[in-house]
XYZ file of C-alpha atoms in Angstrom:
658
model
C 48.129 6.319 18.198
C 49.549 9.256 20.122
C 46.578 11.381 19.087
C 44.169 8.781 20.455
C 46.001 8.503 23.790
C 46.114 12.272 24.116
C 42.390 12.532 23.502
C 41.741 9.863 26.111
C 43.727 11.765 28.721
C 42.124 15.108 27.992
C 38.516 14.242 27.202
C 37.886 11.495 29.729
C 37.880 14.266 32.347
C 35.819 16.675 30.237
C 37.967 18.422 27.665
C 37.187 22.119 27.619
C 38.636 24.385 24.966
C 38.648 28.140 25.462
C 40.568 30.605 23.265
C 43.018 27.931 22.241
C 43.866 26.911 25.841
C 42.906 23.560 27.416
C 41.786 23.199 31.046
C 40.959 19.836 32.569
C 38.330 19.253 35.269
C 39.533 17.059 38.079
C 38.405 13.420 38.077
C 39.309 10.936 40.803
C 42.836 9.856 39.962
C 42.175 6.107 40.274
C 39.195 6.298 37.929
C 41.119 8.465 35.478
C 43.779 5.749 35.404
C 41.100 3.097 34.898
C 39.725 4.988 31.890
C 43.198 5.345 30.428
C 43.761 1.600 30.793
C 40.400 0.973 29.120
C 41.281 3.453 26.369
C 44.659 1.842 25.699
C 42.907 -1.083 24.083
C 41.556 0.960 21.167
C 43.202 0.911 17.767
C 43.287 4.135 15.764
C 40.214 4.336 13.463
C 40.963 7.798 12.090
C 44.599 7.743 11.015
C 45.957 9.654 13.995
C 43.269 12.334 14.041
C 42.218 13.730 17.430
C 39.164 11.905 18.730
C 36.929 14.023 20.963
C 35.214 12.054 23.719
C 32.877 14.708 25.010
C 30.378 12.564 26.885
C 32.131 11.427 30.064
C 30.568 12.640 33.303
C 32.634 12.693 36.502
C 30.046 13.135 39.207
C 28.657 16.421 40.494
C 29.943 19.516 38.733
C 32.089 17.195 36.572
C 34.335 16.524 39.601
C 34.521 13.169 41.338
C 33.757 9.565 40.313
C 32.798 8.675 36.736
C 29.034 8.175 36.567
C 28.502 8.157 32.791
C 30.603 6.898 29.881
C 29.054 7.371 26.432
C 31.197 6.512 23.396
C 28.335 5.194 21.308
C 28.719 5.173 17.512
C 32.300 6.459 17.301
C 33.175 3.468 15.067
C 35.995 2.475 17.416
C 37.858 -0.804 17.072
C 39.047 -2.562 20.208
C 42.038 -4.898 20.273
C 41.456 -7.923 22.454
C 38.896 -7.964 25.266
C 37.510 -4.958 27.094
C 39.964 -4.172 29.880
C 38.705 -5.174 33.303
C 39.724 -1.746 34.570
C 36.159 -0.600 33.892
C 35.203 -2.536 37.014
C 36.981 0.190 39.005
C 34.227 2.628 37.970
C 32.071 1.507 40.860
C 29.751 4.540 40.668
C 29.044 4.120 36.940
C 25.317 4.502 36.234
C 25.192 4.939 32.443
C 27.380 2.979 29.976
C 26.927 3.295 26.191
C 29.323 1.287 24.020
C 26.953 0.903 21.065
C 28.069 1.051 17.452
C 31.672 0.017 18.115
C 33.654 -3.210 17.764
C 34.536 -4.966 21.033
C 35.864 -8.375 21.904
C 34.474 -8.878 25.406
C 32.809 -7.239 28.443
C 33.399 -6.510 32.101
C 30.950 -7.727 34.686
C 31.373 -5.926 38.024
C 29.384 -2.663 37.871
C 26.948 -2.866 40.794
C 25.369 0.589 40.330
C 24.935 0.381 36.544
C 21.361 1.287 35.566
C 21.658 1.875 31.789
C 23.667 -0.430 29.493
C 23.584 0.101 25.726
C 25.505 -2.399 23.629
C 23.444 -2.423 20.446
C 25.478 -2.886 17.258
C 28.601 -3.352 19.393
C 29.714 -6.625 17.743
C 29.958 -8.461 21.039
C 30.294 -12.258 20.691
C 27.368 -14.227 22.064
C 29.664 -16.326 24.239
C 30.748 -13.242 26.144
C 27.227 -11.942 26.667
C 26.307 -15.221 28.298
C 28.692 -14.145 31.051
C 25.881 -11.816 32.155
C 24.765 -14.705 34.349
C 27.791 -13.988 36.552
C 27.543 -10.210 36.607
C 26.877 -7.827 39.419
C 24.458 -5.740 37.265
C 21.719 -6.001 39.866
C 20.741 -2.318 39.574
C 20.352 -2.416 35.775
C 17.111 -0.827 34.565
C 17.659 -0.228 30.833
C 19.300 -2.796 28.549
C 19.736 -2.417 24.782
C 21.505 -5.195 22.881
C 21.883 -6.194 19.254
C 23.434 -9.624 19.588
C 22.550 -13.042 20.966
C 20.171 -13.053 23.926
C 21.882 -13.905 27.238
C 20.847 -17.186 28.821
C 20.318 -15.801 32.309
C 18.849 -12.413 31.570
C 16.553 -12.982 34.549
C 19.387 -12.101 36.952
C 18.890 -8.411 36.059
C 16.008 -8.077 38.469
C 16.010 -4.256 38.528
C 15.484 -4.067 34.770
C 12.534 -1.882 33.763
C 13.164 -1.445 30.011
C 14.353 -4.077 27.538
C 14.707 -3.362 23.833
C 16.054 -6.026 21.484
C 14.174 -5.148 18.313
C 15.307 -5.654 14.726
C 18.068 -8.217 15.260
C 18.494 -11.811 14.180
C 17.768 -13.307 17.590
C 16.428 -16.858 17.405
C 15.072 -19.611 19.587
C 12.563 -19.264 22.390
C 12.246 -16.336 24.757
C 14.175 -17.468 27.848
C 12.126 -18.550 30.822
C 14.465 -16.722 33.185
C 12.736 -13.482 32.171
C 9.905 -14.493 34.479
C 11.936 -12.985 37.327
C 11.977 -9.513 35.757
C 9.031 -8.244 37.754
C 9.953 -4.562 37.390
C 9.665 -4.504 33.594
C 7.497 -1.730 32.182
C 8.525 -2.007 28.538
C 9.384 -5.122 26.487
C 10.320 -4.787 22.809
C 11.461 -8.044 21.171
C 10.017 -7.201 17.747
C 11.642 -7.898 14.398
C 13.546 -11.049 15.386
C 13.117 -14.781 14.788
C 11.813 -15.833 18.191
C 9.642 -18.945 18.058
C 7.557 -20.992 20.441
C 4.001 -21.099 21.737
C 2.518 -17.790 22.833
C 0.830 -19.561 25.759
C 4.129 -20.706 27.210
C 5.613 -17.257 26.625
C 2.691 -15.606 28.399
C 2.697 -18.004 31.329
C 6.482 -17.669 31.623
C 6.890 -13.940 31.320
C 3.893 -12.258 32.776
C 2.889 -13.671 36.192
C 4.622 -10.910 38.177
C 4.805 -8.139 35.560
C 1.968 -6.046 36.890
C 3.755 -2.818 35.869
C 4.127 -3.769 32.196
C 2.727 -1.076 29.892
C 4.236 -1.931 26.502
C 4.588 -5.439 25.069
C 5.870 -5.599 21.492
C 6.461 -9.097 20.066
C 5.701 -8.173 16.447
C 7.483 -9.674 13.430
C 8.571 -12.961 14.991
C 7.594 -16.611 14.507
C 5.435 -17.081 17.601
C 2.606 -19.581 17.139
C -0.672 -20.875 18.536
C -1.477 -20.571 22.197
C -4.538 -20.339 24.362
C -5.932 -17.968 21.777
C -6.956 -21.119 19.892
C -9.620 -21.657 22.551
C -10.462 -17.982 22.759
C -9.054 -17.740 26.272
C -6.503 -15.159 27.299
C -3.694 -16.564 29.466
C -4.546 -15.658 33.063
C -1.142 -14.120 33.656
C -1.757 -11.602 30.857
C -5.347 -10.941 31.792
C -4.323 -9.507 35.151
C -1.840 -7.043 33.654
C -3.988 -4.022 34.427
C -1.298 -1.537 33.384
C -0.880 -2.887 29.823
C -1.413 -0.107 27.289
C 0.267 -1.375 24.122
C 0.029 -4.959 22.845
C 1.656 -5.692 19.492
C 1.871 -9.311 18.309
C 1.537 -8.531 14.613
C 3.147 -10.599 11.841
C 3.483 -13.855 13.742
C 1.689 -17.164 13.204
C -0.987 -16.876 15.872
C -4.212 -18.828 15.322
C -7.666 -19.050 16.840
C -10.099 -16.474 18.184
C -9.212 -13.166 19.822
C -10.097 -13.265 23.522
C -11.333 -10.419 25.696
C -8.442 -8.105 26.509
C -7.509 -6.036 29.567
C -9.457 -2.798 29.773
C -6.197 -0.845 29.980
C -5.158 -1.624 26.367
C -5.028 1.516 24.220
C -3.004 0.217 21.266
C -3.687 -3.238 19.819
C -2.003 -4.693 16.766
C -2.637 -8.361 15.918
C -2.387 -7.908 12.147
C -0.736 -10.417 9.828
C -1.655 -13.601 11.729
C -4.098 -16.486 11.199
C -6.776 -15.390 13.664
C -10.398 -16.251 12.922
C -13.891 -16.004 14.352
C -15.779 -12.913 15.565
C -14.445 -9.947 17.460
C -14.597 -10.324 21.247
C -17.019 -8.277 23.310
C -14.106 -6.344 24.811
C -11.162 -5.131 22.749
C -9.648 -3.204 25.626
C -10.954 0.113 26.843
C -13.442 2.264 24.966
C -10.550 4.739 25.006
C -8.511 2.508 22.639
C -6.549 4.690 20.205
C -5.301 2.273 17.601
C -6.746 -1.036 16.430
C -5.142 -3.081 13.652
C -6.462 -6.574 12.923
C -5.830 -6.542 9.181
C -4.663 -9.607 7.238
C -6.384 -12.297 9.296
C -9.470 -14.485 8.781
C -11.812 -12.701 11.186
C -15.527 -12.698 10.417
C -19.018 -11.575 11.387
C -20.127 -8.120 12.488
C -18.141 -4.984 13.306
C -21.109 -2.802 14.242
C -20.064 -1.963 17.813
C -16.749 -0.373 16.809
C -18.394 3.036 16.453
C -18.816 3.114 20.242
C -15.037 3.607 20.710
C -15.018 7.397 20.639
C -11.264 7.835 21.287
C -10.125 5.554 18.503
C -8.024 7.312 15.854
C -7.215 4.444 13.486
C -9.150 1.221 12.876
C -7.608 -1.112 10.288
C -9.584 -4.292 9.526
C -8.753 -4.894 5.867
C -8.197 -8.322 4.300
C -10.514 -10.321 6.551
C -13.912 -12.000 6.137
C -16.076 -9.483 7.997
C -19.709 -9.426 6.859
C -22.892 -7.654 7.880
C -23.414 -3.923 7.472
C -21.279 -0.946 8.360
C -21.562 0.528 11.870
C -24.176 3.271 12.024
C -23.622 4.828 15.437
C -20.700 7.139 14.648
C -20.660 10.237 16.845
C -19.641 13.841 16.252
C -17.143 13.733 19.127
C -15.297 10.790 17.565
C -11.536 11.229 17.045
C -11.353 8.820 14.078
C -8.867 9.733 11.386
C -8.482 6.455 9.491
C -11.067 3.779 8.670
C -9.911 0.838 6.578
C -12.572 -1.869 6.174
C -11.434 -2.807 2.668
C -11.280 -6.333 1.231
C -14.116 -7.838 3.256
C -17.709 -8.953 2.608
C -19.552 -5.966 4.081
C -22.863 -5.221 2.360
C -25.681 -2.678 2.513
C -25.443 1.080 2.143
C -22.783 3.406 3.490
C -24.102 4.529 6.850
C -25.315 8.106 7.040
C -23.701 8.716 10.443
C -20.264 8.514 8.825
C -20.851 12.162 8.027
C -20.382 12.819 11.738
C -16.698 11.880 11.492
C -15.449 15.379 10.747
C -11.847 14.461 11.694
C -11.740 11.621 9.183
C -8.770 11.779 6.840
C -8.970 8.366 5.183
C -12.032 6.260 4.340
C -11.120 2.988 2.631
C -14.078 0.723 1.870
C -12.938 -0.790 -1.425
C -13.542 -4.410 -2.410
C -16.727 -5.047 -0.452
C -20.362 -5.518 -1.484
C -21.703 -2.069 -0.663
C -24.675 -0.766 -2.651
C -26.857 2.291 -3.049
C -25.905 5.940 -3.583
C -23.294 7.917 -1.671
C -24.910 9.497 1.402
C -25.058 13.285 1.259
C -23.789 13.424 4.854
C -20.285 12.477 3.641
C -19.841 16.034 2.397
C -19.328 17.021 6.037
C -16.106 14.972 6.133
C -14.209 17.898 4.645
C -10.808 16.725 5.951
C -10.809 13.594 3.834
C -7.523 12.971 2.064
C -8.300 9.471 0.730
C -11.725 8.301 -0.386
C -11.570 4.825 -1.913
C -14.949 3.174 -2.534
C -13.871 1.138 -5.559
C -15.016 -2.386 -6.475
C -18.441 -2.323 -4.838
C -21.999 -2.129 -6.207
C -22.597 1.565 -5.561
C -24.966 3.351 -7.929
C -26.483 6.711 -8.796
C -24.602 9.713 -10.123
C -21.247 10.986 -8.907
C -22.319 13.773 -6.530
C -21.297 17.338 -7.351
C -20.694 17.989 -3.625
C -17.483 15.941 -3.834
C -15.861 18.803 -5.756
C -17.569 21.425 -3.624
C -16.899 20.059 -0.127
C -14.024 17.553 -0.155
C -11.317 19.877 -1.384
C -8.527 18.208 0.631
C -8.795 15.000 -1.405
C -5.558 13.584 -2.725
C -7.185 10.383 -3.931
C -10.695 9.744 -5.237
C -11.357 6.191 -6.422
C -14.875 5.111 -7.420
C -13.836 2.534 -10.027
C -15.734 -0.712 -10.716
C -19.158 0.365 -9.463
C -22.447 1.172 -11.206
C -22.267 4.965 -11.293
C -24.037 6.591 -14.244
C -24.549 10.063 -15.692
C -21.857 12.560 -16.605
C -18.587 13.349 -14.863
C -19.241 16.478 -12.737
C -17.430 19.606 -13.872
C -16.956 20.532 -10.197
C -14.368 17.787 -9.730
C -11.944 20.324 -11.199
C -12.123 22.188 -7.861
C -10.186 19.387 -6.140
C -6.920 21.307 -6.267
C -4.933 18.771 -4.220
C -6.129 15.766 -6.234
C -3.392 13.427 -7.404
C -5.396 10.285 -8.209
C -8.753 10.347 -10.022
C -9.951 6.823 -10.765
C -13.558 6.431 -11.912
C -12.952 3.629 -14.412
C -15.322 0.727 -15.153
C -18.664 2.398 -14.482
C -21.548 3.439 -16.763
C -20.573 7.073 -17.129
C -21.552 8.903 -20.315
C -21.150 12.321 -21.893
C -17.857 14.033 -22.737
C -14.539 14.125 -20.938
C -14.861 17.459 -19.079
C -12.609 20.238 -20.327
C -12.428 21.464 -16.735
C -10.193 18.519 -15.768
C -7.395 20.583 -17.256
C -7.751 22.873 -14.203
C -6.666 20.240 -11.649
C -3.952 22.275 -9.948
C -1.840 19.483 -8.419
C -1.672 17.701 -11.760
C -0.549 20.897 -13.443
C 2.242 21.503 -10.955
C 3.388 17.905 -10.522
C 5.606 16.233 -7.969
C 8.192 19.001 -7.692
C 5.836 21.437 -6.015
C 3.369 19.121 -4.316
C 5.875 16.899 -2.467
C 6.198 19.044 0.651
C 2.458 19.659 0.945
C 1.751 15.965 0.385
C 4.150 14.758 3.067
C 2.671 17.198 5.565
C -1.038 16.564 5.198
C -0.714 12.816 4.766
C 1.260 12.183 7.949
C -1.554 11.069 10.240
C -0.121 10.119 13.606
C -0.678 9.911 17.332
C 1.449 9.091 20.346
C 1.040 6.633 23.190
C 3.042 7.344 26.342
C 4.455 4.390 28.234
C 7.362 3.464 30.446
C 9.903 3.907 27.680
C 8.632 7.300 26.543
C 6.451 7.999 23.550
C 5.561 5.357 20.982
C 4.593 6.987 17.694
C 2.150 5.366 15.268
C 1.756 6.776 11.792
C -0.131 6.070 8.597
C 1.940 7.334 5.694
C -0.198 8.043 2.695
C 2.420 7.040 0.158
C 2.488 3.479 1.510
C -1.170 3.124 0.633
C -0.716 4.779 -2.745
C 2.216 2.521 -3.480
C 0.098 -0.614 -3.077
C -2.793 0.936 -4.982
C -0.663 1.809 -7.995
C 1.425 -1.357 -8.066
C 1.769 -2.409 -11.683
C 0.505 0.891 -13.065
C 3.436 3.190 -12.493
C 7.030 3.068 -11.382
C 5.828 4.727 -8.204
C 8.363 6.815 -6.288
C 6.349 8.537 -3.598
C 4.111 10.767 -5.699
C 1.755 10.006 -8.564
C -0.657 12.021 -10.655
C -3.022 9.673 -12.415
C -6.385 9.925 -14.220
C -8.261 6.750 -15.162
C -11.610 7.155 -16.961
C -11.430 3.852 -18.858
C -14.238 1.329 -19.348
C -17.144 3.783 -19.508
C -19.424 5.135 -22.253
C -17.718 8.489 -22.690
C -18.040 10.181 -26.084
C -16.958 13.413 -27.744
C -13.364 14.431 -28.334
C -10.341 14.510 -26.045
C -10.206 18.074 -24.706
C -6.954 19.851 -25.511
C -7.023 21.151 -21.905
C -5.779 17.735 -20.725
C -2.489 18.767 -22.313
C -2.148 21.478 -19.621
C -1.582 18.818 -16.900
C 2.181 18.866 -17.225
C 2.647 16.950 -13.956
C 0.457 14.031 -15.067
C 2.227 10.669 -14.841
C -0.604 8.416 -16.032
C -3.686 8.790 -18.264
C -6.099 6.021 -19.235
C -9.082 6.799 -21.479
C -9.373 3.342 -23.044
C -12.596 1.429 -23.700
C -14.862 4.388 -24.418
C -16.411 5.939 -27.568
C -14.097 8.923 -27.815
C -13.668 10.231 -31.369
C -11.618 12.832 -33.168
C -7.861 13.267 -33.173
C -5.264 13.018 -30.435
C -4.420 16.588 -29.359
C -0.990 17.854 -30.373
C -0.893 19.394 -26.860
C -0.220 15.937 -25.392
C 3.415 16.620 -26.199
C 3.388 18.964 -23.168
C 2.828 16.029 -20.776
C 6.561 15.690 -20.097
C 6.044 13.705 -16.852
C 3.850 11.090 -18.547
C 4.825 7.472 -17.910
C 1.605 5.645 -18.851
C -0.792 6.513 -21.708
C -3.644 4.254 -22.820
C -6.083 5.538 -25.472
C -6.953 2.111 -26.913
C -10.376 0.800 -27.954
C -11.901 4.146 -28.942
C -12.988 5.777 -32.221
C -9.973 8.037 -32.605
C -8.847 9.060 -36.085
C -6.102 11.077 -37.718
C -2.341 10.822 -37.164
C -0.310 10.216 -34.034
C 1.052 13.672 -33.130
C 4.734 14.274 -33.817
C 4.846 15.933 -30.376
C 4.816 12.422 -28.837
C 8.556 12.367 -29.526
C 8.900 14.769 -26.573
C 7.492 12.230 -24.071
C 10.877 11.038 -22.862
C 9.558 9.341 -19.697
C 6.901 7.223 -21.436
C 7.212 3.569 -20.415
C 3.761 2.227 -21.422
C 1.790 3.250 -24.516
C -1.359 1.647 -25.952
C -3.045 3.156 -29.037
C -4.528 -0.086 -30.351
C -7.961 -0.673 -31.914
C -9.001 2.769 -33.129
C -8.899 4.332 -36.609
C -5.596 6.194 -36.489
C -3.778 6.761 -39.774
C -0.465 7.859 -41.221
C 3.150 7.215 -40.307
C 4.014 6.353 -36.706
C 6.491 8.914 -35.305
C 9.751 7.081 -34.775
C 12.545 7.931 -32.357
C 13.287 8.480 -28.670
C 10.974 6.462 -26.395
C 8.543 5.672 -29.225
C 11.219 3.495 -30.823
C 11.027 1.107 -27.848
C 7.370 0.072 -28.186
C 6.241 -3.225 -29.690
C 3.925 -3.753 -32.654
C 1.033 -4.582 -30.287
C 0.976 -0.917 -29.219
C -0.657 -0.064 -32.577
C -2.708 -3.179 -33.423
C -6.149 -2.638 -34.928
C -5.350 0.598 -36.785
C -5.513 -0.431 -40.449
C -4.225 2.895 -41.763
C -1.112 3.229 -39.590
C 2.247 2.424 -41.154
C 5.936 2.442 -40.430
C 8.048 0.760 -37.711
C 7.379 -1.217 -35.621
C 4.535 -2.269 -37.963
C 5.425 -4.361 -40.977
C 3.414 -2.051 -43.269
C 5.718 0.184 -45.264
C 4.539 3.768 -45.484
C 5.910 3.983 -49.075
C 3.829 0.998 -50.171
C 0.932 2.323 -48.142
C 1.113 5.706 -49.931
C 1.379 4.089 -53.371
C -1.540 1.865 -52.593
C -3.618 4.830 -51.560
C -2.383 6.839 -54.535
C -3.319 3.971 -56.845
C -6.745 3.813 -55.312
C -7.060 7.548 -55.800
C -5.893 7.473 -59.450
C -8.126 4.540 -60.326
C -11.059 6.133 -58.637
C -10.460 9.429 -60.373
C -10.196 7.725 -63.791
C -13.377 5.718 -63.284
C -15.234 8.770 -62.060
C -14.141 10.766 -65.120
C -15.091 7.921 -67.466
C -18.499 7.552 -65.894
C -18.994 11.306 -66.087
C -18.086 11.355 -69.764
C -20.440 8.447 -70.519
C -23.257 10.095 -68.600
C -22.734 13.383 -70.469
C -22.602 11.586 -73.816
C -25.904 9.859 -73.061
C -27.554 13.159 -72.207
C -26.309 14.756 -75.387
C -27.479 11.753 -77.398
C -30.984 11.938 -75.916
C -31.169 15.652 -76.699
C -30.052 15.211 -80.327
C -32.309 12.242 -81.197
C -35.304 14.392 -82.383
C -33.084 16.383 -84.688
C -31.539 13.287 -86.125
C -34.985 11.765 -86.851
C -36.153 14.941 -88.597
């Protein structure tokens, strides 16, 4: 305890250590005493160790009244209530008590502009005393506890952040008096109530509000049901960011203020068409995914400043926009899981900044437009589960060399797999399953560099090029929006791999591929998944597959493979899924290590395989085959002898007659 008291005395007035000597800047004596009285309430969290408070400011040149006290996240424990001596710090402007454990709060700090109490374990009953405070100059308030009843008394407040707590109930109506607010963040709580009442309560005088974040709550309904924006919100000409994602909002989206640059209404129950105005044409970020929105999206290509447009998991129909411009800033397009039909628009080739094009699970048809080869910054190209046709273009390997993911599965592509795909040196996912592809598995796939090197080398490169982000500047500073590639990959690979941030996967299943498995596939030592099932591949399984030490998933089922299972499979220590069923493999199944964990179904449909986990004994199997061989040999010899005897008899008949 003596160490704590000593630190309070020294550091509250700016402890300065120089060559082992301590000098103390002069603070006003009365305020120094007030800080010592406040400090006396702390218990010792560090077993008597010296605690360095280095963030106490005593006016100009560190001399004079205390204007800033910052002891945030020192894990201090306070005994009893906060001492009322803090009220003597009448010039205090900045107070940070976050991340500690307090039992109460003072309420007479008339000049206080910044109060941070998040994670301070303050009882809700004490925070309700804010209704009797003299915090009239407060501009920034951060709390992580129950919401005060009379928050509206803090009329100078310009920034309020209460995100990611367990706050419940309705947003208090007293906030309608906070006319100076520029930034409201109430996201990640359990607030409920009608969005109409919230809008009509909060926004009538908030004409300076730039950022409104009510995401991840339980807000419902509202005037949006009638497609009408509450008038109080419509006149908020400064609003730049509106985030009401992951609530329970219903109805149509109304026209929005032209100032909106970031709009996120994803994860609601909104329906109907898009409004004529979704904010300014300078909108940066638009996310309406996971709703029930419908009809056309053709005018979206007019928003030349937009960087991300996410409309997946809706009921949009019609054709893709075809007015994309070369000066567009688009980096991410996600129109997946809708009912969009027709061909991929040729003007998409104008989007030279595009990093992610996700059009999977629609009704698109026709060939891939040649203009897409101009999108040479593409990282993700997912066109799976459509009705696309034609051959897989060779220009994909020639021009799109930044691709991490290429998915064309479940379409109507035909012809052979282009050898030039081997030039995609960053490729981690190649999925062209369930098409009508023919010809051999290209040997050149063994040259895919990222799959040779694996996750250990590629991780840093992957995290760099896949971090697509932009910033929106508002009253509270910069708000950063990002699309992390691994989040998308994680959902894509769910159920296929135990995905941990990187994956190297080839899926060529469900085609008409023939020929043998090239031994060059065994060079892809970073490969975590390989699926060649449902083709007409013949020959033996390469012994080189034992080099695939990162392999977790291997499916070679429903082919025409023959010969034994390589003994090198015993080296595949990470293998969690194996399917070799329904081919013509023969011999004893290698037993041990991971192979000992697989069920009998792994090997079904191979009549000449034996050994555990199959019930066929290899000893009996060998005897049976030996018996067949001996019997066959005996019969062949007997028939040969009889045939020779007949020939000799025919030759000797004339002599016998004579």
